[in-house]
Coordinates of C-alpha atoms in Angstrom, one line a residue:
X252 CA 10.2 22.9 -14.0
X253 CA 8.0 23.4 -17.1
X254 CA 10.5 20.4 -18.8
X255 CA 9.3 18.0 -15.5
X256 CA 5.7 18.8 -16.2
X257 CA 6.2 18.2 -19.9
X258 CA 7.7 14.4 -19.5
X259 CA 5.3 13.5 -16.6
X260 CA 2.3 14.0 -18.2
X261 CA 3.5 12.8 -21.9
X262 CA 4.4 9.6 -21.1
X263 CA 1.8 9.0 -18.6
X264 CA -1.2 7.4 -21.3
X265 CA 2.3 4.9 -22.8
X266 CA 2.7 3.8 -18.8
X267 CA -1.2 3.0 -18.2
X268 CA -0.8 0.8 -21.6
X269 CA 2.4 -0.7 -20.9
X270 CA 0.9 -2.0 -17.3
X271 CA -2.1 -3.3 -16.1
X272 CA -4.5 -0.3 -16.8
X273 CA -7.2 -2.0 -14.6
X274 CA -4.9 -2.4 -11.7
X275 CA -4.7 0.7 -9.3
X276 CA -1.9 -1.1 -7.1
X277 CA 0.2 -4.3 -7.0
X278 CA 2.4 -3.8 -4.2
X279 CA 1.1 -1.1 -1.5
X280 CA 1.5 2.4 -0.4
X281 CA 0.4 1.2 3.2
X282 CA 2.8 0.2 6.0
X283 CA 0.9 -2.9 7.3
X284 CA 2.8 -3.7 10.4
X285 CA 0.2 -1.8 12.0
X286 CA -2.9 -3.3 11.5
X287 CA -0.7 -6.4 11.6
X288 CA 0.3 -5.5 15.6
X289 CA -3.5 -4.7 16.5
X290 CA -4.9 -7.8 15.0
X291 CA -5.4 -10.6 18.1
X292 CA -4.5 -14.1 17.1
X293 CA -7.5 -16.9 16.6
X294 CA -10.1 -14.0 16.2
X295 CA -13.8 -15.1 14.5
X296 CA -13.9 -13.0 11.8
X297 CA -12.0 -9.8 9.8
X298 CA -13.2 -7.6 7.2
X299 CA -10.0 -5.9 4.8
X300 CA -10.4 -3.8 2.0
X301 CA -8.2 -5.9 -0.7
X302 CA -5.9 -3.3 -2.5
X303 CA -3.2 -5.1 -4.1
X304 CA -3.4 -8.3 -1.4
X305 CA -0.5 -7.1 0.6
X306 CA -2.4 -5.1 2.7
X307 CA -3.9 -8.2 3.7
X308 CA -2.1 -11.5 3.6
X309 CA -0.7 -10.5 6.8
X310 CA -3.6 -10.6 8.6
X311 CA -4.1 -14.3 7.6
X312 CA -1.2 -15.0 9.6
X313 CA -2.7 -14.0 12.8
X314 CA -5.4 -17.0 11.5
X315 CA -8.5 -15.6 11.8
X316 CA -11.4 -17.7 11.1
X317 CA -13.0 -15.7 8.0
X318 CA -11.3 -13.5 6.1
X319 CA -13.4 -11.2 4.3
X320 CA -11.7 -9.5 1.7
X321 CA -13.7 -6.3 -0.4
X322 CA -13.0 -4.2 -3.3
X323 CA -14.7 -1.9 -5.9
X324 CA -12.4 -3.4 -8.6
X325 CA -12.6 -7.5 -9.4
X326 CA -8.9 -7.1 -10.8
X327 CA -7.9 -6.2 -7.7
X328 CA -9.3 -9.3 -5.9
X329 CA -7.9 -11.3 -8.4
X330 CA -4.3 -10.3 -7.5
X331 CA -5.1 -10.8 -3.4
X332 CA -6.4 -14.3 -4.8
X333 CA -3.2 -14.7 -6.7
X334 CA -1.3 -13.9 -3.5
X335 CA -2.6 -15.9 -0.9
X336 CA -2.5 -19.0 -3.5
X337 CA 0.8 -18.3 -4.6
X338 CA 1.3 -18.6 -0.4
X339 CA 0.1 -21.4 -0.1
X340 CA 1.7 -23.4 -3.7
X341 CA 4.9 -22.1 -3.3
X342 CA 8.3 -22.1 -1.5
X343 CA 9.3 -18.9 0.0
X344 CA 12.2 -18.0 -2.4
X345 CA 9.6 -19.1 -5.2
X346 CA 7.0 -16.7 -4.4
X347 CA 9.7 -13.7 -3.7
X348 CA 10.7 -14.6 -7.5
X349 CA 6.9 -15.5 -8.5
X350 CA 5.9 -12.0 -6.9
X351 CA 9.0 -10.2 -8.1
X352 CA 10.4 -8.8 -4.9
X353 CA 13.5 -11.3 -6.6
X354 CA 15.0 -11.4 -10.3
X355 CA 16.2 -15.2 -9.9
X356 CA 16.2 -18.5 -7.9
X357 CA 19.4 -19.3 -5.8
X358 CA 19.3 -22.6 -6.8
X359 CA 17.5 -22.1 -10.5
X360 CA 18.8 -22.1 -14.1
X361 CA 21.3 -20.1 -14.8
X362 CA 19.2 -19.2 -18.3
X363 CA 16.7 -17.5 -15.7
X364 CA 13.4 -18.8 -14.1
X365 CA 9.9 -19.7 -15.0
X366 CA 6.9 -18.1 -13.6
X367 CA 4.4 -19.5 -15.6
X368 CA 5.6 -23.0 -14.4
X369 CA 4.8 -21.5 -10.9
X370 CA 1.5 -20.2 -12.0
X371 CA 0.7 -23.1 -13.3
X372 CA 1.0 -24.7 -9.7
X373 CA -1.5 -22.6 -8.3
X374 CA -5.1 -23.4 -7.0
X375 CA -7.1 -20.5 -8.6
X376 CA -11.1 -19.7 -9.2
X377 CA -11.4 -20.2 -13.0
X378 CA -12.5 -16.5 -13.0
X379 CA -9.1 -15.0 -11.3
X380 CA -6.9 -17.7 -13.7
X381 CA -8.5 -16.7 -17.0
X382 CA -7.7 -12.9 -16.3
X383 CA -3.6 -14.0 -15.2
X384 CA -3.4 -16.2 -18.3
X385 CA -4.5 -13.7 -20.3
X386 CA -2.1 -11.1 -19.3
X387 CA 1.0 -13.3 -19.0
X388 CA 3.2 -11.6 -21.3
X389 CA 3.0 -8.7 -18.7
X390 CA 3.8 -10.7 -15.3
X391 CA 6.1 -13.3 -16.5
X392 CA 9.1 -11.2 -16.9
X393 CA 9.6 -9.4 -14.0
X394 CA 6.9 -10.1 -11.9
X395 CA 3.5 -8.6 -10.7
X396 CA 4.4 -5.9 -7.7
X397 CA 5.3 -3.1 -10.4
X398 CA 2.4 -3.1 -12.4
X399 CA -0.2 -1.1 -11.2
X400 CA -1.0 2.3 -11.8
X401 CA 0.5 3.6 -8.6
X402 CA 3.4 1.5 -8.6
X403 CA 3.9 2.8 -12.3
X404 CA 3.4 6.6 -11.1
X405 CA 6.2 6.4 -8.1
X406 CA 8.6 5.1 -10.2
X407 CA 8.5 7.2 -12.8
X408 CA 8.7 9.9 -9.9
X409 CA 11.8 8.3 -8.9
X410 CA 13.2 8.2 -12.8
X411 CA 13.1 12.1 -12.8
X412 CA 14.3 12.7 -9.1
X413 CA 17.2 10.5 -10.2
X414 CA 17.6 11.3 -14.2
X415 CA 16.5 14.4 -14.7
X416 CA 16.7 16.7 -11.3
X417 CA 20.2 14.3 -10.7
X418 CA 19.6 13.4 -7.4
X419 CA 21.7 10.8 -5.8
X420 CA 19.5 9.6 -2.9
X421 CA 22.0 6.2 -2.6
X422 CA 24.6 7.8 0.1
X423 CA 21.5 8.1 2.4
X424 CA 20.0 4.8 1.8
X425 CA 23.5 3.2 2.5
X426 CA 23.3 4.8 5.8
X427 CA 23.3 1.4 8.4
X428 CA 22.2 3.6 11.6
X429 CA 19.9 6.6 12.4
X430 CA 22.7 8.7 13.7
X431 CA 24.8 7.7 10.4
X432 CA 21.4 8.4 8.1
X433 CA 20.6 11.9 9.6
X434 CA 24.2 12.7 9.0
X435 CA 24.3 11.6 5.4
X436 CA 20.9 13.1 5.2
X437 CA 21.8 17.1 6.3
X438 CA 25.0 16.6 3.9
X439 CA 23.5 14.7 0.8
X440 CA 19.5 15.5 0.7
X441 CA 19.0 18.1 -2.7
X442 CA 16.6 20.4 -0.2
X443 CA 15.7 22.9 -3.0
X444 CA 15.8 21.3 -5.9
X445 CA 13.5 18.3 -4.0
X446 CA 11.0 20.7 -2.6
X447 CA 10.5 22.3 -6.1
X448 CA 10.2 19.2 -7.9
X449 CA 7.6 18.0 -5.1
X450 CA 5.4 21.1 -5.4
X451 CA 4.9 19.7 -8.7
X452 CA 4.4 16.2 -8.6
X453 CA 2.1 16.2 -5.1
X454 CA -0.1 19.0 -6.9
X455 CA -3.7 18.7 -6.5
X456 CA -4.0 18.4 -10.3
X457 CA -1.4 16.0 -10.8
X458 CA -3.3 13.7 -7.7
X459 CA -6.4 14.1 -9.7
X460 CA -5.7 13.8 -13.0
X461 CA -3.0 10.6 -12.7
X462 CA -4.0 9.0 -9.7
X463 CA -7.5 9.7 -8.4
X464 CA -9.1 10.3 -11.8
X465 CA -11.0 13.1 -10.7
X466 CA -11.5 12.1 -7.0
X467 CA -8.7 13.5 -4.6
X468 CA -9.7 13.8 -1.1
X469 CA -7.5 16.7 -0.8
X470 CA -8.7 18.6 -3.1
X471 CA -9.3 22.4 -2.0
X472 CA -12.8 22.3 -0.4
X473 CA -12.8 18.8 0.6
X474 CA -9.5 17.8 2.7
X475 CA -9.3 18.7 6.1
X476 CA -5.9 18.3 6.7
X477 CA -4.8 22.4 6.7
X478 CA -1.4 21.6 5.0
X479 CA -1.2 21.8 0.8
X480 CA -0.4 18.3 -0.3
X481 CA 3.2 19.3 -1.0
X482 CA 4.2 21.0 2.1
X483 CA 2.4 17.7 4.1
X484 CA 4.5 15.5 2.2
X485 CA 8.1 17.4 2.0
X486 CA 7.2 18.0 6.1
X487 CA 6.2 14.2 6.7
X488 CA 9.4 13.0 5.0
X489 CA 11.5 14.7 6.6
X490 CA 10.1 13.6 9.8
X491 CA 10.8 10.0 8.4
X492 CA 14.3 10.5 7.1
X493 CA 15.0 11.9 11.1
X494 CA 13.0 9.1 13.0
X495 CA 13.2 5.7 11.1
X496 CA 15.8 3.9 9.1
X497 CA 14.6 3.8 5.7
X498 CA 16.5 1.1 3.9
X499 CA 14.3 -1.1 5.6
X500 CA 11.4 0.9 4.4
X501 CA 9.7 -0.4 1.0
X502 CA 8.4 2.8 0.1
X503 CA 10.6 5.0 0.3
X504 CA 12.9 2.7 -1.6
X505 CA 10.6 2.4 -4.6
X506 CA 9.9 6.3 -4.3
X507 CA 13.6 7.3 -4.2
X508 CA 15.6 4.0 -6.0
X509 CA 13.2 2.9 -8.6
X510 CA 13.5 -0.8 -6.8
X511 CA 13.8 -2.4 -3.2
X512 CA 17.4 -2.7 -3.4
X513 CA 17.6 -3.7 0.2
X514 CA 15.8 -6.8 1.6
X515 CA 15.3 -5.4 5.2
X516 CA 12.9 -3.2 3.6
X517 CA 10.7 -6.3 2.4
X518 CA 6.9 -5.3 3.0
X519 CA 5.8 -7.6 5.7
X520 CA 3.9 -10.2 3.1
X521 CA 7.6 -11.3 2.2
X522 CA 9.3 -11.7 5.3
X523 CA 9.4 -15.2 5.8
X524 CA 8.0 -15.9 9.0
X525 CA 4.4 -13.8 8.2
X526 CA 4.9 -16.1 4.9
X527 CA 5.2 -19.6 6.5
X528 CA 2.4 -18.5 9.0
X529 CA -0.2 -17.7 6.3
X530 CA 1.0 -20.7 5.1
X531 CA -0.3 -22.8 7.6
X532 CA -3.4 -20.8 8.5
X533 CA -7.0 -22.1 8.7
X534 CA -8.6 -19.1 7.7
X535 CA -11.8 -19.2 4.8
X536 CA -10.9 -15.9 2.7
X537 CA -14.2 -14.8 0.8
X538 CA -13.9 -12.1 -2.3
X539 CA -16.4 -9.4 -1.9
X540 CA -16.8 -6.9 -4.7
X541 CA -18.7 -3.8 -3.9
X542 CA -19.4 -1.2 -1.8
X543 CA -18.2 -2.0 1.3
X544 CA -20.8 0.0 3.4
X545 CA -23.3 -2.7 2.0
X546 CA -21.3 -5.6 3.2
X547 CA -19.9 -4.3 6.9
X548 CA -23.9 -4.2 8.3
X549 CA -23.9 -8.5 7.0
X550 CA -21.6 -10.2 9.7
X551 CA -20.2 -9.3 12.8
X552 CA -16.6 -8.7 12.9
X553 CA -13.8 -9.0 15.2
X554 CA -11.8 -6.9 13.3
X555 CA -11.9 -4.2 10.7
X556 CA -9.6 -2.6 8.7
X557 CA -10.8 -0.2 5.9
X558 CA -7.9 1.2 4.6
X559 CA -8.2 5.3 3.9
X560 CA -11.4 4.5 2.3
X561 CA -12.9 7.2 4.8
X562 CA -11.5 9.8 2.5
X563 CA -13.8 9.2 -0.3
X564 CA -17.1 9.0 1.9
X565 CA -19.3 11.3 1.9
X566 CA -19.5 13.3 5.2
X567 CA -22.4 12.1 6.3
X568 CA -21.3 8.1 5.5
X569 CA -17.8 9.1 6.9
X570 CA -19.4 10.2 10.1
X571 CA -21.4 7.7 10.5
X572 CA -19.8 4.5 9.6
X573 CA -19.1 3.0 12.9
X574 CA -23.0 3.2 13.6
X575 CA -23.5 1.4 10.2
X576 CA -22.3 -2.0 11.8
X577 CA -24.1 -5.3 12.7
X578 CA -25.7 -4.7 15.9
X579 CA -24.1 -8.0 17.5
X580 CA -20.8 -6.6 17.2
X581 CA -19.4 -7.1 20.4
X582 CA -17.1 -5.3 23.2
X583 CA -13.8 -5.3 22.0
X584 CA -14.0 -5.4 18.5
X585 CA -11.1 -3.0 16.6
X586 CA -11.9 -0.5 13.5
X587 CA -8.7 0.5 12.2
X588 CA -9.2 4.0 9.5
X589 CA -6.5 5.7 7.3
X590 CA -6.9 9.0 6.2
X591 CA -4.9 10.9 3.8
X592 CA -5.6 14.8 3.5
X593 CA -9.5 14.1 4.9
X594 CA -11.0 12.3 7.7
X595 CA -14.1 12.2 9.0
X596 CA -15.0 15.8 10.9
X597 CA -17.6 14.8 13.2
X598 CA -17.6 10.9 13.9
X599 CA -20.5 9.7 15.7
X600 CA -18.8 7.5 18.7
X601 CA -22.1 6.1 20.4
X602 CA -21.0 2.4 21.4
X603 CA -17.5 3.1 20.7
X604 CA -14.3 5.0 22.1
X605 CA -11.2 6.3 19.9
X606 CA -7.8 4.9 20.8
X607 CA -5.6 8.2 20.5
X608 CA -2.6 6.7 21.8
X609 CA -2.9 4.0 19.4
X610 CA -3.4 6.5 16.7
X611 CA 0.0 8.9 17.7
X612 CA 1.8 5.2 18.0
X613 CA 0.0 4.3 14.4
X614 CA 1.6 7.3 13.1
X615 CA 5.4 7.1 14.8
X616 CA 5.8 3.6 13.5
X617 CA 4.0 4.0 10.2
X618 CA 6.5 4.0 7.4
X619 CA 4.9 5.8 4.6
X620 CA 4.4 8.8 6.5
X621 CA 1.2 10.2 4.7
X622 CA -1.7 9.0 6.9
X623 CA -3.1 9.9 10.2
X624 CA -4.6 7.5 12.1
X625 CA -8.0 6.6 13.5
X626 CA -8.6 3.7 15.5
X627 CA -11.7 2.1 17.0
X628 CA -12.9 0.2 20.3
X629 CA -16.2 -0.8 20.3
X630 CA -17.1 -0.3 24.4

């Protein structure tokens, strides 16, 4: 175990340069179907944390009026920018390749495809098409989904389940029904070699020092979640491997095969029917970089979805976020929250009511099995 440590830590300053340092993520490690499902059609206005964009270019195709889109990091909202243009430029195959969720065009050259010629098609703010042209040699081989720090980080996870621990996870992603999957899942799954790698690589210092630079909500003395990180995770999983197919989960796919080998596990920004209906949306999308507990009290919202940016509130700003709103919020309006390892202990509901059977059907159908759920009706 000491060799693991050794290698994941060595290489892990050669990754950051490699990549995009600046980027945190370019694909996602949310499932969005869910806030996807809650979101009416037609609604006024929605407010998303950005991430990476995937999170939220599905909400466009509900066509909301206003999108407002918010991140501490401009990089970040220059990728969601990059999305929703590329959406809007390009074919469907063409952003799959653009994006790199593909390696080729059907009906391209067979010396291989161009994606600065598609990036060159795209309507971007002067801002976000400075920062892409500048870092071209780092997208235009293979794409932007694999670049950010997280994507990076799961990967190379995935290099040393399948490398060095010599884990063969392929038998049980070839599995084409539950029943088959369990099956293949009892026989084939590494148990002990998987659960000692894992206490490892979900480690409080490993979450800290590689992925939350010092800020890991479940950190002893902060989470709330009773679990240690690697027991919640080996516990969740195996709740996944019994309950959903995962070949048509993204996740798990980069986590376990290094790549989405199987396009029934497209994240729901490239399945083509969320893809032709952002498309055609009307919706504004605004940028908003800062914090977003200074933007949510400036319009009122139909919508909300804030990601598991609860976890790194303080207590008293977790608690009391739903009463930081505009005032003219009205009935009916939806706060969707994440958490992973801490939630907010003593939420003040005045005005509002918690769904909790939305939240245990947030958590069955989620796909990345590491968040609980916490959603909002304003009464």
């Amino acid at each position: 175990m000491k060799l693991l440590e050794t290698y994941l830590f060595r290489n892990e300053d050669m990754m950051a340069s490699e990549y995009f340092s600046d980027l945190n993520y370019t694909l996602s490690n949310e499932d969005t179907r869910i806030e996807f499902d809650l979101l009416p059609e037609n609604c006024d206005r929605v407010f998303s944390i950005a991430g990476s964009g995937a999170r939220c270019m599905p909400l466009i195709a509900k066509n909301p009026a206003v999108l407002d889109v918010i991140d501490m990091s401009v990089s970040q909202n220059y990728l969601c920018e990059l999305r929703f243009q590329s959406m809007k430029s390009l074919t469907y195959e063409e952003y799959l390749f653009f994006m790199g969720y593909r390696g080729a065009l059907q009906s391209g050259s067979d010396t291989g495809d161009d994606r600065v010629a598609m990036f060159n098609k795209l309507n971007l703010s002067e801002a976000a098409k400075k920062y892409w042209e500048e870092r071209k040699n780092g997208w235009a081989p293979h794409g932007f989904i694999l670049l950010g720090r997280w994507e990076s980080h799961f990967q190379k996870l995935g290099y040393l389940f399948r490398e060095v621990l010599k884990c063969d996870f392929s038998k049980v992603f070839a599995a084409q029904s539950l029943s088959e999957q369990i099956e293949l899942y009892e026989k084939h799954w590494p148990k002990i070699r998987w659960n000692t790698f894992i206490k490892v690589a979900a480690s409080e210092f490993v979450f800290n020092k590689y992925l939350y630079k010092g800020h890991f909500s479940g950190s002893d003395g902060h989470k709330t979640e009773s679990r240690p990180p690697s027991q919640f995770i080996v516990e969740e999983f195996d709740r996944i491997f019994r309950t959903q197919l995962v070949r048509k989960n993204y996740f798990m796919q980069i986590l376990f095969l290094g790549s989405i080998r199987h396009e029934e596990g497209l994240p729901l920004e490239a399945h083509h029917h969320i893809f032709e209906a952002v498309k055609k949306s009307n919706t504004k999308v605004n940028y908003l970089l800062g914090n977003l507990l200074e933007y949510l009290p400036k319009q009122k919202y139909s919508f909300i979805s804030l990601s598991d940016t609860i976890s790194y509130l303080s207590d008293q700003d977790a608690n009391q976020v739903l009463q930081k709103l505009n005032k003219e919020n009205t009935s009916g309006t939806c706060m969707v929250i994440r958490s992973f390892m801490r939630a907010a202990k003593e939420m003040d509901l005045t005005g509002w009511q918690e769904l909790k059977d939305k939240n245990a059907w947030a958590a069955k159908t989620d796909g990345t099995g590491v968040y609980q759920f916490h959603i909002y009706k304003k009464s």
